[in-house]
Coordinates of N, CA and C in Angstrom, one line a residue:
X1 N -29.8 22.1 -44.9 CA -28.6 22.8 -45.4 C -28.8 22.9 -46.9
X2 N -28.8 24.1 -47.3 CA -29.0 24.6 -49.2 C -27.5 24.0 -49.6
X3 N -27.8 23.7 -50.9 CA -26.4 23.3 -51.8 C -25.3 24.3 -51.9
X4 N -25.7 25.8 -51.3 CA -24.5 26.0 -51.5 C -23.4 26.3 -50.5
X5 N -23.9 25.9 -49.0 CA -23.2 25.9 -47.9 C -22.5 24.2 -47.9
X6 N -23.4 23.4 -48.5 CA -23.0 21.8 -48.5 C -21.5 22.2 -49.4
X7 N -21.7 22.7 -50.3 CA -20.3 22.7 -51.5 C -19.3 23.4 -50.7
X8 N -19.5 24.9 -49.8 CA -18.6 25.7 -49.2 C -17.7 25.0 -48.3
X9 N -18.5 23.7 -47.3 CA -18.0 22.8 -45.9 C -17.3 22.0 -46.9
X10 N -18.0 21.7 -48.2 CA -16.8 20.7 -48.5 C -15.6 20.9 -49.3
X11 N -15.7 22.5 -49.6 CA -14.4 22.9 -50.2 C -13.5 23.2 -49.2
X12 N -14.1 23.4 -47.7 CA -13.2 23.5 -46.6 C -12.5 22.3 -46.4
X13 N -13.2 21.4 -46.4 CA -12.6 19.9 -46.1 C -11.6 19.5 -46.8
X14 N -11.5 20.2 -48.2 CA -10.8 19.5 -49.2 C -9.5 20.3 -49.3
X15 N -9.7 21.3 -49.1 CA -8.4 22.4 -48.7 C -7.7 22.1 -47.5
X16 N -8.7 21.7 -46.4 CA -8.0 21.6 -45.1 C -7.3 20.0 -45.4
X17 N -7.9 19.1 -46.0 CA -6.7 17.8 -46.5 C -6.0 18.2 -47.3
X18 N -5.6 19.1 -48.5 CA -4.5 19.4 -49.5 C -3.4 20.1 -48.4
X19 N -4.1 21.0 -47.8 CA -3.2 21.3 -46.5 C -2.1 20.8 -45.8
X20 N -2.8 19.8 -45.3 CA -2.4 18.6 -44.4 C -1.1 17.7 -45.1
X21 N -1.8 17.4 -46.4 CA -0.6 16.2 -47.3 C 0.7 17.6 -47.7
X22 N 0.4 18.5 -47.8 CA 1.6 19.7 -48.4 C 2.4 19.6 -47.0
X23 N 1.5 19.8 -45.6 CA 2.8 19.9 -44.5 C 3.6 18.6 -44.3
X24 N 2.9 17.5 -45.0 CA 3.7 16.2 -44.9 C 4.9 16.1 -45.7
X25 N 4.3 16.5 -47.1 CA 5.2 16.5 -48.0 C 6.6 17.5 -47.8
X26 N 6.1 18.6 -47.2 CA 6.7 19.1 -46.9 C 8.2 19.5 -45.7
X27 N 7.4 18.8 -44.6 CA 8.4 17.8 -43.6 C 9.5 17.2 -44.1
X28 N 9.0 16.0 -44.9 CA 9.6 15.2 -45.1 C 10.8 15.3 -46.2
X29 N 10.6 16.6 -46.8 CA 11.8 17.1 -48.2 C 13.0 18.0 -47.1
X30 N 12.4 18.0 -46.0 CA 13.6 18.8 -44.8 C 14.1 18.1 -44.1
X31 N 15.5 17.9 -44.5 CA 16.4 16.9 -43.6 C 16.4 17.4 -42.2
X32 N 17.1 18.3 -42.3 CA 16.6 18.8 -40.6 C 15.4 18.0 -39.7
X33 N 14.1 18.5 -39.8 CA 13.2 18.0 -39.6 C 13.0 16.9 -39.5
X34 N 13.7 16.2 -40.3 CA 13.5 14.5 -40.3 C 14.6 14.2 -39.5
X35 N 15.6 14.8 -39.6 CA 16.2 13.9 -38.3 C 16.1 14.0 -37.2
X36 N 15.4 15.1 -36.5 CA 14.9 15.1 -35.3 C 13.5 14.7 -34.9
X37 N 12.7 14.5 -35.9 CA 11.6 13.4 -36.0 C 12.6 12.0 -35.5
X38 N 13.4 11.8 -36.5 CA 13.5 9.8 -36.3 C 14.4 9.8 -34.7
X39 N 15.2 11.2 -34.7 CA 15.6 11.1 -33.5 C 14.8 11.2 -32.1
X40 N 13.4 11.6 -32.7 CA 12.4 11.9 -31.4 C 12.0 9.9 -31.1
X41 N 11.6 9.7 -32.8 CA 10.7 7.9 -32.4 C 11.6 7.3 -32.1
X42 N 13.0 7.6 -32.2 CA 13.5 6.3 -31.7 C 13.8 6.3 -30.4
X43 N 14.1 7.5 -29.7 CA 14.0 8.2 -28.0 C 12.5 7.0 -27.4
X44 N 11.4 7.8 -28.6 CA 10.4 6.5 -27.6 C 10.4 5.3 -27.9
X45 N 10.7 4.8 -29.2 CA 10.9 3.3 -29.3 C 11.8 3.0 -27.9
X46 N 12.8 3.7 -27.7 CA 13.8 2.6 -26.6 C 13.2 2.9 -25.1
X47 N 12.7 4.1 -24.6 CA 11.6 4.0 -23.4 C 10.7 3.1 -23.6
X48 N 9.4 3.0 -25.0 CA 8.7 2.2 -25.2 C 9.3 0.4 -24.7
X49 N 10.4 0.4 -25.5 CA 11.0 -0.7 -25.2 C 11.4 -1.4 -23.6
X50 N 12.3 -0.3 -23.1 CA 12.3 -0.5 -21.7 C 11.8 -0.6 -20.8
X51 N 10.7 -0.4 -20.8 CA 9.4 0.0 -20.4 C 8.3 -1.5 -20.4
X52 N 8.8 -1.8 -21.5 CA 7.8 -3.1 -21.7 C 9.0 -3.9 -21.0
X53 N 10.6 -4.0 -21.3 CA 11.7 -5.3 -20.8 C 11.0 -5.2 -18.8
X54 N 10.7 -4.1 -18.7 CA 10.9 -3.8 -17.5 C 9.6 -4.4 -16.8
X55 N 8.8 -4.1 -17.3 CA 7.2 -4.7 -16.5 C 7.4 -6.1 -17.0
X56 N 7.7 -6.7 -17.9 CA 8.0 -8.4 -18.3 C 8.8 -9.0 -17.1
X57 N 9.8 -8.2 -16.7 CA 11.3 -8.9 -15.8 C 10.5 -8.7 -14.3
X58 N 9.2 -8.0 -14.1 CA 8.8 -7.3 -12.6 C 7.9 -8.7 -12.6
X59 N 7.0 -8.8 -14.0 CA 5.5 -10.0 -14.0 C 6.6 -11.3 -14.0
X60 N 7.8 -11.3 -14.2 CA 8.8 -13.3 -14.4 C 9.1 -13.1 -13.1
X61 N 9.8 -12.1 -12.1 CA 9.9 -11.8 -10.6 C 8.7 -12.3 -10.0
X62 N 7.8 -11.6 -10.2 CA 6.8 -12.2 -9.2 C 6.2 -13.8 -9.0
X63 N 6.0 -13.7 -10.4 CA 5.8 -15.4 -10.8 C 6.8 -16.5 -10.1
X64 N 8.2 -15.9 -10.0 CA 8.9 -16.8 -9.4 C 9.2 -17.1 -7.8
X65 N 8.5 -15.9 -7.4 CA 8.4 -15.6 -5.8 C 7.4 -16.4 -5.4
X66 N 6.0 -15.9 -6.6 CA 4.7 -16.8 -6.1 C 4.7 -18.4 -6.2
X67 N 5.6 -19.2 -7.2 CA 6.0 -20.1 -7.2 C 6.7 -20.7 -5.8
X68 N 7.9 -19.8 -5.1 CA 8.7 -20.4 -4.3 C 7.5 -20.4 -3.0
X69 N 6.5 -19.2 -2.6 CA 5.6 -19.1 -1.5 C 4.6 -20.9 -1.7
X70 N 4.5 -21.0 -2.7 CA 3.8 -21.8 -2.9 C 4.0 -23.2 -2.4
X71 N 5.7 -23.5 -3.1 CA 6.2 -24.6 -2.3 C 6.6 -24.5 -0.9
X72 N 7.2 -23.4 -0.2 CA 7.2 -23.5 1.2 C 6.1 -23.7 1.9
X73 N 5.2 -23.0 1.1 CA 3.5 -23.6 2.2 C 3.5 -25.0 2.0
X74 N 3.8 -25.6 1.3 CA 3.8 -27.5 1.0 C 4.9 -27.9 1.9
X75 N 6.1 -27.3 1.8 CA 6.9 -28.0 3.1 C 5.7 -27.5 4.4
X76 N 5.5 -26.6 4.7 CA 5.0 -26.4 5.4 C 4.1 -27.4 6.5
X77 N 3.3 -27.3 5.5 CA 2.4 -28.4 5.8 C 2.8 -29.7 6.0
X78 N 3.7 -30.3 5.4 CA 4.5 -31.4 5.6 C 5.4 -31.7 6.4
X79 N 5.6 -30.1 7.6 CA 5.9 -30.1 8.5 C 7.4 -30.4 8.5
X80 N 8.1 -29.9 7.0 CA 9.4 -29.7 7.0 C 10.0 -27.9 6.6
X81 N 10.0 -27.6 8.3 CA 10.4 -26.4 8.2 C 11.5 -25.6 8.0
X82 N 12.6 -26.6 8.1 CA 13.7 -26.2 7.8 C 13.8 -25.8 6.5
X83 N 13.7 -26.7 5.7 CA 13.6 -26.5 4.4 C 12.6 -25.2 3.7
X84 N 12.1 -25.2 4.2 CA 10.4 -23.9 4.3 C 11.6 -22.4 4.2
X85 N 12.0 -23.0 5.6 CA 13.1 -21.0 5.6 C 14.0 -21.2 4.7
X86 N 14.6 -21.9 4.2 CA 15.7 -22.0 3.7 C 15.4 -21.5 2.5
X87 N 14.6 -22.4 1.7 CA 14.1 -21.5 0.7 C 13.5 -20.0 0.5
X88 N 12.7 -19.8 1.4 CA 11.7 -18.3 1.5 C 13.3 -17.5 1.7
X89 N 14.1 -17.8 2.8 CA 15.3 -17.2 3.2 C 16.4 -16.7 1.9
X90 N 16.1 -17.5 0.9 CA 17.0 -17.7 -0.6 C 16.0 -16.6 -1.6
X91 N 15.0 -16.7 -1.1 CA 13.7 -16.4 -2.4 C 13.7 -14.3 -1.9
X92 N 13.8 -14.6 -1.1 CA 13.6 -12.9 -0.2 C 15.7 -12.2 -0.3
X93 N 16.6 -13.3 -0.6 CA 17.4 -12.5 -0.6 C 17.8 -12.5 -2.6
X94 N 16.7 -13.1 -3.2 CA 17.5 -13.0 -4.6 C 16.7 -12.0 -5.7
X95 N 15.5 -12.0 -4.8 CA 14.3 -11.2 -5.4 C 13.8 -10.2 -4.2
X96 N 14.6 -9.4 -4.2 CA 14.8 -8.3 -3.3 C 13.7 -6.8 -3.9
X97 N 13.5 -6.6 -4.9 CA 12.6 -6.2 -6.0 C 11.1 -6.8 -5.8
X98 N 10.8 -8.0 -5.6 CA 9.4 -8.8 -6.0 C 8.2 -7.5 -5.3
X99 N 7.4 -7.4 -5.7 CA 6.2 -7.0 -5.2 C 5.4 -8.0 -4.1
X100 N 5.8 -9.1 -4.1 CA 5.6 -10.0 -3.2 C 6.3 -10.6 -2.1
X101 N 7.3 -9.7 -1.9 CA 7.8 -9.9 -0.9 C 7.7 -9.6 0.7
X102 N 6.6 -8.9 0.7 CA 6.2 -8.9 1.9 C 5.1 -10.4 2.2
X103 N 4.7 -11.1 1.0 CA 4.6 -12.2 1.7 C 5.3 -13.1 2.1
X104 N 6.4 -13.2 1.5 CA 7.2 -14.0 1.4 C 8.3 -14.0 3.1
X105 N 7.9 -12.7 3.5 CA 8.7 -12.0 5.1 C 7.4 -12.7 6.0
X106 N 6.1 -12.9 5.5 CA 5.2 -13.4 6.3 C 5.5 -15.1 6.6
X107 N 5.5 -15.4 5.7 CA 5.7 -16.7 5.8 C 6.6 -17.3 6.6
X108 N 7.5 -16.7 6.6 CA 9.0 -16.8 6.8 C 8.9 -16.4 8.6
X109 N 8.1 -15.7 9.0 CA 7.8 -15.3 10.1 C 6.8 -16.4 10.4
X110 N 6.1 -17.1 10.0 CA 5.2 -18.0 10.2 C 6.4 -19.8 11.0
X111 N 7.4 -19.8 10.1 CA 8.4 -20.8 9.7 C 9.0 -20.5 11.3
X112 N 9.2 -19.7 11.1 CA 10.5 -19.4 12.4 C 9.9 -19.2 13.8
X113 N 8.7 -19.0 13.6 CA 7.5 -19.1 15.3 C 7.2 -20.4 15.2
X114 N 6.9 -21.2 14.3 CA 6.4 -22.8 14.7 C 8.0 -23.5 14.8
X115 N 9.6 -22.7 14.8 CA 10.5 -23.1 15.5 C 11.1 -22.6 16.7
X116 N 10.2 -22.0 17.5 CA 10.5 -21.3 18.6 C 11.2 -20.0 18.7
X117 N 11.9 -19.4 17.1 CA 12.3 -18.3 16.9 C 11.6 -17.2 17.1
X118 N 11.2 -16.9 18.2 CA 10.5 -15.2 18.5 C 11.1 -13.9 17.6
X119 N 12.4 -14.3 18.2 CA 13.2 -12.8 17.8 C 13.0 -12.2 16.2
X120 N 13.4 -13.8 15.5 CA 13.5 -14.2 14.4 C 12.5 -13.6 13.9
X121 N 11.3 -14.3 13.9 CA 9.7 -13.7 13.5 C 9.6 -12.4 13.9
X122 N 9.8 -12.0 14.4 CA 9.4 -10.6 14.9 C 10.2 -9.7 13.8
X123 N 11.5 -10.0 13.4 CA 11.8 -9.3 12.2 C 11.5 -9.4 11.1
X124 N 11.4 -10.7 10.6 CA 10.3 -11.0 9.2 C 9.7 -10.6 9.1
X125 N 8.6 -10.4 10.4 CA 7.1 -9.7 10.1 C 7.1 -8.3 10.1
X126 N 8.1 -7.5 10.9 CA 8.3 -6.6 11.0 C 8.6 -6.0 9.2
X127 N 9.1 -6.8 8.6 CA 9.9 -6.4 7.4 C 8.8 -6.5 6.6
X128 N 8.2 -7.5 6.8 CA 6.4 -7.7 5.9 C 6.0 -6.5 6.1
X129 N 5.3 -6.3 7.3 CA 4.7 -4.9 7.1 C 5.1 -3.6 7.0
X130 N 6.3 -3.8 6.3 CA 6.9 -2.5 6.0 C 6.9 -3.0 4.1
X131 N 6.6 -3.7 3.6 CA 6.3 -4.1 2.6 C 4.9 -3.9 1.9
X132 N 5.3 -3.8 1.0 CA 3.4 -3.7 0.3 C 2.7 -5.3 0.4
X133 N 1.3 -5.3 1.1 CA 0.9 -6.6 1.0 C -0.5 -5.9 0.6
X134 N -0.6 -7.8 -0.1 CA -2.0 -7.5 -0.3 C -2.9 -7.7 0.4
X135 N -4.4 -7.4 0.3 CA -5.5 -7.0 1.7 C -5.4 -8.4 2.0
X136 N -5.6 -9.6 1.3 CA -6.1 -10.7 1.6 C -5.3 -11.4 2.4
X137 N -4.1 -10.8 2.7 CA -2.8 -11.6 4.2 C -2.9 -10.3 4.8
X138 N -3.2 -9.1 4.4 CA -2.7 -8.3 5.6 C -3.0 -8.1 6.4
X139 N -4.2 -8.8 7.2 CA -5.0 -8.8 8.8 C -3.9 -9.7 9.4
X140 N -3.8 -11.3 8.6 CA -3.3 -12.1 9.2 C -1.8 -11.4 9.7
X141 N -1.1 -11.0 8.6 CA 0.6 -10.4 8.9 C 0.3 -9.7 9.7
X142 N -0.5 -8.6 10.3 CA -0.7 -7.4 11.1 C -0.8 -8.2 12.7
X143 N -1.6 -9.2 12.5 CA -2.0 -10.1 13.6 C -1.0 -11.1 14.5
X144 N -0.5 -11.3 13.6 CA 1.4 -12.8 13.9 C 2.0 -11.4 14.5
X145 N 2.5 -10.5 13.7 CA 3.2 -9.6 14.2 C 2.8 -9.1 15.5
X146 N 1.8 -9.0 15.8 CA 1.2 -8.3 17.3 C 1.3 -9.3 18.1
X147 N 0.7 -10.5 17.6 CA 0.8 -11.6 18.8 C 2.1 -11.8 19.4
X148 N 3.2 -11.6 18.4 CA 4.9 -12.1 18.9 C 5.0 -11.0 19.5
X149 N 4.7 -9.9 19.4 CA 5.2 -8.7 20.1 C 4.7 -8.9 21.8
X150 N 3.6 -9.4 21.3 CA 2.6 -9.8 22.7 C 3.6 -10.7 23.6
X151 N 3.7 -11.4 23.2 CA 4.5 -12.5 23.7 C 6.2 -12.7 24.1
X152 N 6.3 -10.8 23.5 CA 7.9 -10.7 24.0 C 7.2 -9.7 25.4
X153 N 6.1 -9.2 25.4 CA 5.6 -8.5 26.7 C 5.8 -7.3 26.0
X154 N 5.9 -6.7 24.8 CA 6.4 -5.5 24.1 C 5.0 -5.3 23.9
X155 N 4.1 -4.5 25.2 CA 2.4 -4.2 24.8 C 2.2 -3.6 23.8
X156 N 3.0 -2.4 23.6 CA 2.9 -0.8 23.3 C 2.3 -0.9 22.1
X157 N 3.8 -1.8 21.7 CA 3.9 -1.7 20.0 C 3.2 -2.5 19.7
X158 N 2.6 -3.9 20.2 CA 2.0 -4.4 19.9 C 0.6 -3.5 19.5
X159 N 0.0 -2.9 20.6 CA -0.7 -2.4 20.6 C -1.1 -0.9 19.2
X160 N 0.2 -0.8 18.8 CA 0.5 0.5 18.1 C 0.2 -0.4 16.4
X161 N 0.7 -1.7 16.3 CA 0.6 -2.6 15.5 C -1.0 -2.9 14.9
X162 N -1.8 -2.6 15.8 CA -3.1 -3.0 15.8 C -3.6 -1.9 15.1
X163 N -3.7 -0.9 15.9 CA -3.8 0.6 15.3 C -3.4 0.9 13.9
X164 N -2.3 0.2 13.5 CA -1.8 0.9 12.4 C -2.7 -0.2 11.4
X165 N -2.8 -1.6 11.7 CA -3.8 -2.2 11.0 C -5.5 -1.6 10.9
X166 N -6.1 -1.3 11.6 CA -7.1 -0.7 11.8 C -7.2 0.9 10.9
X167 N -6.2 1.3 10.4 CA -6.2 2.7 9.7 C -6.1 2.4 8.3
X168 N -5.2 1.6 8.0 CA -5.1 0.5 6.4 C -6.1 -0.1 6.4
X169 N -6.8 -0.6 7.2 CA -8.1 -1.6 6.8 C -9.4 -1.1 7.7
X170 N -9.7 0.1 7.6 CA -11.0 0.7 8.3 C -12.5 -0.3 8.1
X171 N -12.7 -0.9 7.0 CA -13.8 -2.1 6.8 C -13.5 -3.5 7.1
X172 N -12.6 -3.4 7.9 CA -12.1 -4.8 8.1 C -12.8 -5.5 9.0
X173 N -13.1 -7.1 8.5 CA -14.8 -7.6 9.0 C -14.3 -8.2 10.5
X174 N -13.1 -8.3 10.6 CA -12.6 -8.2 11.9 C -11.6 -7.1 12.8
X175 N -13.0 -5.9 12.8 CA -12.0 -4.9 13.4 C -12.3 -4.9 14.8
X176 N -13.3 -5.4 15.0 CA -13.7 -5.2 16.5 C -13.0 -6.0 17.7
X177 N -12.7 -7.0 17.2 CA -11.6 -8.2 17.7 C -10.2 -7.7 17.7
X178 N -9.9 -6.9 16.7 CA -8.9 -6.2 16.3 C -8.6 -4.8 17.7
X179 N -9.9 -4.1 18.2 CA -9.7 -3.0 18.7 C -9.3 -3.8 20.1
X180 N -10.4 -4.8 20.5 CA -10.4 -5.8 21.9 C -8.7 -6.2 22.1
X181 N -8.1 -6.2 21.5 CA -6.9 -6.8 21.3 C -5.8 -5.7 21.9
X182 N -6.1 -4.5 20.6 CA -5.3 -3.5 21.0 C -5.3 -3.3 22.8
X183 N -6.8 -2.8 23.2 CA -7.3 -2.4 24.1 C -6.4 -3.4 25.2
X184 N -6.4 -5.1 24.8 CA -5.5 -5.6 25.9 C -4.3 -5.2 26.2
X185 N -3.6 -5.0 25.4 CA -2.2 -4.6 24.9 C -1.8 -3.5 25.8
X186 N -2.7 -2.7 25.6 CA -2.6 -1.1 26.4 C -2.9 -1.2 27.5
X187 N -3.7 -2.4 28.1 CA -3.6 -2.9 29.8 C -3.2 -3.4 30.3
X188 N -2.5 -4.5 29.8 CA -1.4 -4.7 30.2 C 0.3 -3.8 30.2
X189 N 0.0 -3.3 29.4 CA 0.9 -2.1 29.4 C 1.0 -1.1 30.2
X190 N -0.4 -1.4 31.3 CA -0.3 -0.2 32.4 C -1.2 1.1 31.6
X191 N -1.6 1.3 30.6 CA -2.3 2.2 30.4 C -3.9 2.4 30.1
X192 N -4.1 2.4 31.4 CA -5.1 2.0 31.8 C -6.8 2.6 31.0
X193 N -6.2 4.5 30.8 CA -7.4 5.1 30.7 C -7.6 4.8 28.8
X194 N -6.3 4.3 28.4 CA -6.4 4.5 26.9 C -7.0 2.9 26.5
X195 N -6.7 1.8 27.6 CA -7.5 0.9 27.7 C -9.0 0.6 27.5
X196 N -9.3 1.4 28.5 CA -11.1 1.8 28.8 C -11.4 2.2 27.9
X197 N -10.8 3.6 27.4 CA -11.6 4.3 26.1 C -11.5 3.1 24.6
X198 N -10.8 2.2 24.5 CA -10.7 1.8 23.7 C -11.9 0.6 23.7
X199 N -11.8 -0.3 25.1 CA -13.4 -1.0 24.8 C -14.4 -0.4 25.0
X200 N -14.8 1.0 25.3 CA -16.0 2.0 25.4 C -16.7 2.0 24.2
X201 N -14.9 1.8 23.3 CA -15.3 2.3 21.5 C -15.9 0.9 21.1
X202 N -15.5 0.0 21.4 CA -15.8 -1.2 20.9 C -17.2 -1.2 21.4
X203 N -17.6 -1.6 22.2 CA -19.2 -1.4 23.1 C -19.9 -0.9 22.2
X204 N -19.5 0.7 21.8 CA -20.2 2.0 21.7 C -20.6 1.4 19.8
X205 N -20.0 0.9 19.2 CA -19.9 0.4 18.0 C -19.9 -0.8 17.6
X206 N -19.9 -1.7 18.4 CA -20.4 -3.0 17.9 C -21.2 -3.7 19.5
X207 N -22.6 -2.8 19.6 CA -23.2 -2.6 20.9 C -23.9 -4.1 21.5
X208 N -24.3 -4.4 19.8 CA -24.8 -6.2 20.0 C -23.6 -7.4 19.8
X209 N -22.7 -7.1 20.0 CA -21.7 -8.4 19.5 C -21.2 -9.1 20.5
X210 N -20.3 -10.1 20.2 CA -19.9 -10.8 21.6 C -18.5 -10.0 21.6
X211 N -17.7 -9.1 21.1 CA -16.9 -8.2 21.1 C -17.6 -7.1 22.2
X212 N -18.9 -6.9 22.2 CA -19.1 -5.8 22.8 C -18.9 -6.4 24.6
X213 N -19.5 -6.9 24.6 CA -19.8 -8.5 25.8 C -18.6 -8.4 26.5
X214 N -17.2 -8.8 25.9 CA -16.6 -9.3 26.3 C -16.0 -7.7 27.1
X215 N -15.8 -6.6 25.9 CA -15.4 -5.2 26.3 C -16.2 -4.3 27.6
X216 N -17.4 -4.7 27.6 CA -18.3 -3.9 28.8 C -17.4 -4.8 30.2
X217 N -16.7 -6.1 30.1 CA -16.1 -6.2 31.6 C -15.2 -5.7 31.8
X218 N -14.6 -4.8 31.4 CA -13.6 -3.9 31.2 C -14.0 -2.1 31.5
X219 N -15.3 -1.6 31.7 CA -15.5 -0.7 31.4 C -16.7 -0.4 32.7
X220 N -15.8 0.7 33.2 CA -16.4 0.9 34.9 C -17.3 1.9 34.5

């Protein structure tokens, strides 16, 4: 580049910054302008603001849900279950908001089947999986929920339960056990052909497994 295109770019530069500082200066000598400037930052200071109160009050929620999951698994285990629901039961009705409350419906459904409450569990869980859970409980919650359903003799939905797990979790390292399951569900249910086809799929796709094994006695 010759010296006198170097001087031309940089008399652009220097114009295009005198520019710049005049429209500042200039802004800023117009009241108008300026007060719908401060009236614009302070619109976003208070979204900014709310915005931040709001994800702080969602991350102290959660924390306090994950806290309460925490100690009911310890009653749990210590095989004081009353106390287990009692809490989760307190924790699910005060943090109705939490992002973790579909575990917290799991658990609680866990509490109320190791006290003979079917019905009971069957709504918790029901309410879990109508909740956002994360992948790492959601086989298990998909699974309690099917089994009680199993065990009120309600095949269908059991069965429909399975399915709907299987569509949320298509890589799931236990889907094949998962389909065998459904596939019961639907035979006992009396539906027989949707049965078959379902361990055919299993066979047809997990052709060496003991899923498969178990599915080919099923499949005339």
């Amino acid at each position: 580049m010759d010296k006198e295109q170097r001087h031309f770019k940089e008399s652009l530069k220097q114009d295009e910054f005198k520019s710049l500082i005049q429209h500042v200066i200039d802004f800023f000598r117009d009241p108008g302008k300026l007060n719908v400037s401060l009236n614009w930052g302070i619109g976003v200071l208070l979204v900014a603001l709310v915005a931040w109160g709001y994800t702080a009050y969602k991350s102290n929620v959660d924390t306090q849900v994950i806290k309460a999951i925490g100690t009911a698994k310890i009653k749990m285990a210590n095989k004081d279950i009353d106390t287990a629901i009692q809490n989760l039961k307190t924790t699910a009705r005060d943090y109705p908001s939490s992002s973790m409350l579909g575990g917290v419906n799991f658990y609680l459904g866990q509490c109320l089947e190791m006290k003979g409450d079917v019905d009971g569990a069957l709504k918790a869980y029901g309410d879990a999986v109508s909740s956002r859970l994360p992948e790492s409980i959601m086989p298990a919650v998909y699974i309690s929920y099917a089994y009680a359903l199993e065990e009120k003799q309600n095949f269908v939905k059991a069965a429909s339960v399975y399915e709907e797990l299987l569509k949320k979790m298509p890589n799931y390292f236990g889907a094949g056990e998962a389909m065998l399951n459904q596939a019961r569900n639907l035979r006992l249910a009396g539906k027989l052909p949707e049965a078959a086809a379902k361990y055919k799929a299993v066979a047809d796709k997990y052709p060496d497994s003991a899923w498969a094994y178990s599915a080919k006695q099923f499949i005339q």
